[in-house]
Amino acid sequence: MLHALLISNDAAAAELLSRVIRQTGQIILDQIYHSEPTHYQITRSFHTLPLDVAFVDLRDRAQVELIQSEMDQKAKGTALVGFSTQPGGAGNAGLAYMLPLPLSPAGVIDTVHRAVRSALDRPLGNVVSLVSTKGGAGATSVTLNVAAHLSKSFKKNVLVAEADLRFGTMSDWINARCIQSMGQTLACADSCVSMIWPRHVCRKFGVDWMLTGRERNLPRPRWFDYHHLLRFVAPRYDYTLVDLPHFLDEEAAEMVHLSQTVFVVTTAEVLSLRLARQRLDELESLGVPRPRIRLLVNRLESRDLQPEDIRRTLGCELGGVFPNDYPAVSRAILEGEFVRENSRLGRAYRSCAGALAGETRPTLDLESARSLFGALLGSRRASAVMSALLAQKQ
């Protein structure tokens, strides 16, 4: 739930807005002032309440200015939303967000959503999300192995959040469980500050993991659950890696908005690359600028379309390339470990982790030289892939 404060010198107006807010089912009014609060009362509210938004009556301009000043000093990150029950009210009193008339639950939620997003500096510089173009493209394996190298090779404090609540498989890979699953944590994310955090993560291989229990009876998370959770964990870790679900609904998309970088994991197959183009457009339509999006090309073979061709064709920069090594991945899953770091694939994971940590540059091509026959076969196949991509209807 979102937590709110309401200030109005008009008891009838405060009661009307309170009733509309309760009808949203998404906002809790932690404090209501029916008369002008004292400086002490305002300070105490901002210091003791976990507020997401403050509603203030626009008709008292002096009070609005006082609240703005106090919030700038004591409640950065809390949204300020103005309201009036009379058409015209007192203008906008310099506020960026005002509730539209007539007051309605939908209007309140929409305005609060935009105001809360605007109040917090975005994106969070140490949050990284990974999403596949399709099932089986390998976002989970990349997330797991890159996280391991960030911790082991670059000594970073890392959290991995498994956001695929229904079909996540990380717990099976690392053979671990959390006392509280990711879904259960999201259900109480508005009280993160009072959580017993070790119950919500399990620590293995030097990484903290938030793992799904694949429950089907939990309530569907809201966008503000992800907002609360990432806002809580970001200052506590050097890096937070989010393994996103394949389908990005409006709620899960909140993590995309908060991520400094969004990696789209694709293979070099025609269908996967076409879906990569669609995924890039989808992310941009969600408000993620192209410079914050990177491609990760997984399971690349020497005969595939090469990284530079993929980058040029899709118009997106590359963040890493991982050679195809199914035996190494299969062995790692069976052992409950990570891909061995002395393998070509392990070195590629380390390179990607180093690029995230700002200590190395990602390896963007295959390490092994191709034979003449392999090069000829690869050139023909790459040309066919390129032609198929360019022939796709825009």
XYZ file of C-alpha atoms in Angstrom:
394
model
C 0.000 0.000 0.000
C 0.952 3.651 -0.440
C 1.084 5.782 2.694
C -0.264 9.322 2.736
C -0.756 12.478 4.780
C -3.710 14.834 4.204
C -3.786 18.500 5.244
C -6.821 20.766 4.889
C -8.411 23.488 6.965
C -11.800 22.488 5.550
C -13.167 19.444 7.406
C -15.772 18.752 4.716
C -13.147 18.813 1.940
C -10.851 16.553 3.965
C -13.680 14.085 4.562
C -14.623 14.030 0.870
C -11.064 13.361 -0.274
C -10.556 10.794 2.481
C -13.572 8.875 1.235
C -12.278 8.904 -2.364
C -8.797 7.813 -1.228
C -10.222 4.870 0.710
C -12.130 3.804 -2.398
C -8.860 3.372 -4.312
C -7.945 0.419 -2.102
C -4.282 1.317 -2.652
C -3.622 4.241 -0.284
C -3.566 4.360 3.518
C -4.079 7.733 5.175
C -1.652 7.617 8.095
C -2.439 11.157 9.257
C -5.202 13.701 8.595
C -5.023 17.319 9.748
C -8.426 19.046 9.672
C -6.891 22.329 10.836
C -3.561 23.985 10.151
C -0.852 21.811 11.747
C 1.910 23.339 13.824
C 5.504 23.286 12.685
C 6.196 20.577 15.278
C 3.328 18.402 14.026
C 4.526 18.635 10.425
C 8.111 17.818 11.387
C 7.010 14.853 13.506
C 4.843 13.478 10.689
C 7.649 13.630 8.142
C 10.153 12.094 10.556
C 8.011 9.267 11.913
C 5.638 8.237 9.118
C 6.742 6.194 6.053
C 5.055 8.641 3.672
C 4.850 8.271 -0.087
C 2.598 11.263 -0.738
C 1.196 14.330 1.027
C -2.136 15.809 -0.082
C -2.480 19.535 0.644
C -5.467 21.863 0.136
C -4.616 24.487 -2.492
C -6.881 27.157 -1.028
C -4.381 28.015 1.731
C -1.374 29.189 -0.283
C 0.730 30.010 2.802
C 0.202 26.499 4.118
C 1.142 24.969 0.777
C 4.397 26.962 0.726
C 5.168 25.870 4.305
C 4.591 22.214 3.467
C 6.759 22.497 0.351
C 9.590 24.029 2.367
C 9.384 21.382 5.084
C 9.320 18.549 2.565
C 12.344 19.927 0.720
C 14.288 19.781 3.979
C 12.922 16.701 5.733
C 11.036 14.493 3.279
C 12.875 14.292 -0.027
C 11.378 11.492 -2.099
C 7.849 12.135 -0.799
C 5.414 13.335 -3.459
C 3.316 16.468 -2.951
C -0.153 16.563 -4.539
C -2.510 19.517 -4.383
C -6.297 19.338 -4.355
C -9.369 21.538 -4.221
C -13.033 20.628 -4.083
C -13.996 23.801 -5.957
C -13.454 24.412 -9.692
C -10.542 26.773 -10.131
C -9.556 26.409 -6.470
C -6.528 28.617 -5.905
C -4.679 27.783 -9.084
C -1.925 25.230 -8.788
C 0.067 27.150 -6.132
C 3.225 26.201 -7.987
C 2.609 22.454 -7.640
C 3.377 20.087 -10.484
C 0.651 17.592 -9.554
C -2.988 18.308 -8.706
C -5.999 16.031 -8.401
C -8.447 16.524 -11.270
C -12.093 17.389 -10.696
C -14.443 15.745 -10.185
C -12.520 13.736 -7.582
C -12.453 10.045 -8.401
C -10.443 6.978 -7.307
C -9.001 6.601 -10.821
C -7.938 10.255 -10.934
C -6.311 9.993 -7.504
C -4.338 6.843 -8.408
C -3.168 8.221 -11.752
C -2.000 11.518 -10.248
C -0.310 9.841 -7.287
C 1.419 7.350 -9.587
C 2.961 10.142 -11.647
C 3.820 12.247 -8.602
C 5.517 9.393 -6.721
C 7.571 8.467 -9.775
C 8.637 12.083 -10.184
C 9.559 12.583 -6.516
C 12.271 9.909 -6.497
C 15.466 10.378 -8.466
C 15.382 7.927 -11.339
C 16.927 5.726 -12.413
C 18.662 4.128 -9.431
C 22.297 4.008 -10.450
C 23.061 0.522 -9.128
C 19.926 -1.338 -10.245
C 20.201 -3.493 -13.381
C 17.357 -5.474 -14.975
C 17.578 -8.363 -17.404
C 14.733 -9.536 -19.634
C 14.660 -12.220 -22.323
C 13.237 -11.813 -25.789
C 11.511 -15.173 -25.306
C 11.446 -18.114 -22.925
C 14.736 -19.982 -22.865
C 16.917 -17.154 -24.189
C 19.011 -17.375 -21.025
C 18.384 -14.263 -18.903
C 18.369 -16.321 -15.699
C 21.682 -18.048 -16.373
C 23.290 -14.726 -17.304
C 21.931 -13.061 -14.141
C 23.172 -15.860 -11.884
C 26.665 -16.022 -13.313
C 27.228 -12.287 -13.654
C 26.099 -11.816 -10.034
C 28.556 -14.491 -8.888
C 31.448 -12.742 -10.628
C 30.464 -9.308 -9.309
C 30.800 -10.772 -5.824
C 33.750 -13.130 -6.234
C 35.905 -11.412 -8.834
C 35.117 -7.755 -8.120
C 34.247 -7.882 -4.382
C 30.860 -6.205 -4.760
C 27.938 -6.533 -2.364
C 25.248 -7.971 -4.648
C 21.527 -8.694 -4.397
C 19.679 -10.756 -7.004
C 15.899 -10.278 -7.116
C 13.940 -12.960 -8.952
C 10.931 -11.095 -10.307
C 9.541 -13.984 -12.347
C 7.188 -14.935 -9.515
C 5.411 -17.816 -11.263
C 8.147 -19.522 -13.263
C 11.460 -18.527 -11.686
C 14.010 -21.353 -11.371
C 16.887 -19.751 -9.482
C 16.170 -21.645 -6.264
C 16.467 -24.917 -8.178
C 19.756 -23.855 -9.761
C 21.500 -22.804 -6.518
C 19.600 -25.346 -4.348
C 18.427 -22.782 -1.793
C 15.235 -21.367 -0.310
C 14.348 -18.146 1.516
C 12.189 -18.138 4.648
C 10.037 -15.498 2.933
C 9.648 -15.749 -0.839
C 9.951 -12.811 -3.231
C 6.167 -12.721 -3.576
C 5.681 -12.612 0.197
C 8.279 -9.865 0.514
C 6.525 -7.752 -2.109
C 3.232 -8.180 -0.243
C 4.703 -6.328 2.757
C 7.168 -4.096 0.906
C 5.594 -0.897 2.273
C 7.056 -1.824 5.681
C 10.567 -2.649 4.457
C 12.241 -0.570 7.168
C 10.799 -2.854 9.854
C 11.569 -6.133 8.071
C 13.906 -8.714 9.547
C 15.901 -8.694 6.333
C 17.680 -12.086 6.727
C 14.257 -13.732 6.507
C 13.725 -12.304 3.033
C 17.059 -13.258 1.482
C 19.271 -16.301 1.498
C 23.018 -15.919 1.197
C 24.991 -18.254 -0.994
C 28.211 -17.885 -2.961
C 28.683 -14.438 -1.438
C 25.429 -13.121 -2.980
C 22.079 -12.288 -1.367
C 19.164 -13.895 -3.208
C 15.471 -13.005 -3.171
C 13.854 -16.116 -4.617
C 10.338 -16.873 -5.773
C 8.339 -19.660 -4.178
C 6.176 -19.900 -7.318
C 3.062 -19.429 -5.169
C -0.246 -19.049 -6.981
C -2.376 -17.874 -4.075
C -0.616 -14.594 -3.315
C -2.153 -11.264 -4.341
C -0.757 -9.779 -7.512
C 1.973 -7.223 -6.679
C 1.263 -3.576 -7.407
C 3.688 -1.146 -9.006
C 4.325 0.530 -5.652
C 5.378 -2.798 -4.099
C 8.310 -2.924 -6.535
C 8.878 0.807 -5.950
C 9.109 0.339 -2.178
C 11.330 -2.713 -2.429
C 13.904 -1.266 -4.841
C 13.948 2.044 -3.004
C 14.806 0.099 0.174
C 17.499 -2.210 -1.225
C 19.314 0.217 -3.557
C 21.286 2.017 -0.806
C 22.135 -1.294 0.912
C 23.904 -3.020 -1.986
C 26.559 -2.137 -4.515
C 24.444 -3.786 -7.229
C 20.921 -5.139 -7.460
C 20.281 -7.439 -10.414
C 16.619 -8.066 -11.295
C 15.655 -11.121 -13.345
C 12.448 -9.887 -14.978
C 9.517 -12.040 -16.094
C 9.123 -12.594 -19.807
C 5.813 -10.712 -19.802
C 6.220 -7.140 -18.548
C 2.909 -5.983 -17.122
C 2.380 -2.448 -15.863
C 3.347 -3.445 -12.336
C 6.607 -5.231 -13.167
C 7.502 -2.393 -15.534
C 8.136 -0.262 -12.447
C 11.471 -2.084 -12.045
C 12.372 -1.134 -15.611
C 11.749 2.528 -14.816
C 13.994 2.310 -11.755
C 16.860 0.477 -13.482
C 19.946 2.312 -14.651
C 20.478 -0.303 -17.366
C 18.039 -2.776 -18.930
C 19.685 -5.730 -20.657
C 17.697 -7.492 -23.357
C 18.948 -11.080 -23.607
C 18.654 -12.604 -27.059
C 20.135 -15.389 -29.108
C 21.335 -14.932 -32.690
C 18.366 -16.824 -34.166
C 16.102 -14.957 -36.566
C 12.971 -15.265 -34.407
C 14.790 -14.205 -31.247
C 16.318 -11.192 -33.012
C 12.921 -10.161 -34.372
C 11.527 -10.392 -30.856
C 14.515 -8.381 -29.640
C 13.512 -5.574 -31.980
C 9.954 -5.767 -30.592
C 11.278 -5.780 -27.020
C 13.371 -2.679 -27.680
C 10.303 -0.857 -28.998
C 8.300 -2.038 -25.987
C 10.881 -0.714 -23.526
C 10.983 2.641 -25.282
C 7.182 2.825 -25.182
C 7.448 2.298 -21.400
C 9.630 5.391 -21.205
C 13.088 3.792 -21.141
C 15.422 5.763 -23.449
C 17.500 3.698 -25.890
C 20.854 4.733 -24.292
C 19.819 2.867 -21.115
C 19.136 -0.360 -23.035
C 21.822 -2.878 -23.942
C 21.751 -6.171 -25.827
C 23.261 -9.349 -24.418
C 23.755 -11.937 -27.154
C 23.625 -15.426 -25.658
C 24.675 -18.822 -27.026
C 26.529 -17.298 -29.962
C 28.331 -19.654 -32.344
C 30.966 -18.871 -34.946
C 28.559 -19.403 -37.832
C 25.973 -16.958 -36.416
C 25.430 -13.342 -37.301
C 28.285 -11.537 -35.565
C 27.899 -9.014 -32.716
C 28.632 -5.915 -34.788
C 26.074 -6.977 -37.382
C 23.471 -7.496 -34.648
C 24.230 -4.126 -33.093
C 23.962 -2.340 -36.422
C 20.822 -4.178 -37.522
C 18.887 -3.625 -34.267
C 20.274 -0.157 -33.552
C 21.172 -0.957 -29.945
C 24.531 -1.093 -28.217
C 25.886 -4.413 -26.976
C 26.587 -5.106 -23.327
C 28.090 -8.562 -23.707
C 28.339 -11.704 -25.809
C 28.287 -15.252 -24.456
C 29.433 -18.238 -26.542
C 27.285 -21.348 -26.775
C 28.415 -23.934 -24.206
C 25.454 -26.103 -23.299
C 27.575 -28.786 -21.550
C 29.087 -26.184 -19.193
C 25.649 -24.781 -18.291
C 24.139 -28.250 -17.849
C 27.043 -29.291 -15.593
C 26.660 -26.165 -13.485
C 22.923 -26.780 -12.963
C 23.502 -30.416 -11.973
C 26.210 -29.370 -9.492
C 24.225 -26.425 -8.103
C 27.200 -24.233 -8.937
C 28.105 -21.587 -11.478
C 29.737 -22.034 -14.857
C 33.420 -22.673 -14.283
C 35.344 -19.451 -14.616
C 38.203 -21.002 -16.600
C 35.833 -21.898 -19.459
C 35.186 -19.592 -22.427
C 31.652 -19.017 -21.210
C 32.859 -18.365 -17.657
C 35.332 -15.775 -18.934
C 32.552 -14.079 -20.903
C 30.410 -13.843 -17.745
C 33.348 -12.360 -15.870
C 33.912 -9.837 -18.643
C 30.274 -8.703 -18.455
C 30.477 -8.390 -14.664
C 33.654 -6.359 -14.984
C 31.991 -4.014 -17.456
C 29.155 -3.445 -14.965
C 31.672 -2.792 -12.210
C 33.525 -0.356 -14.476
C 36.745 -2.343 -14.277
C 36.935 -4.092 -17.662
C 35.476 -3.815 -21.110
C 33.018 -6.492 -22.276
C 34.210 -9.075 -24.749
C 32.063 -8.588 -27.835
C 33.323 -11.288 -30.161
C 34.057 -14.987 -30.150
C 37.472 -15.896 -28.818
C 38.235 -18.866 -31.040
C 39.335 -18.448 -34.631
C 37.039 -19.943 -37.221
C 38.142 -22.447 -39.791
C 37.888 -21.504 -43.466
C 34.899 -23.826 -43.912
C 33.304 -22.520 -40.688
C 33.845 -18.949 -41.794
C 32.236 -19.635 -45.187
C 29.276 -21.418 -43.570
C 28.941 -18.638 -40.998
C 29.032 -15.949 -43.671
C 26.231 -17.608 -45.634
C 24.097 -18.143 -42.547
C 24.723 -14.602 -41.323
C 23.671 -13.211 -44.692
C 20.460 -15.234 -44.535
C 19.739 -13.986 -41.011
C 20.422 -10.388 -41.975
C 18.159 -10.669 -45.013
C 15.362 -12.176 -42.916
C 15.625 -9.376 -40.359
C 15.695 -6.610 -42.932
C 12.733 -8.190 -44.745
C 10.601 -8.040 -41.598
C 7.725 -5.590 -41.889
C 8.165 -2.547 -39.667
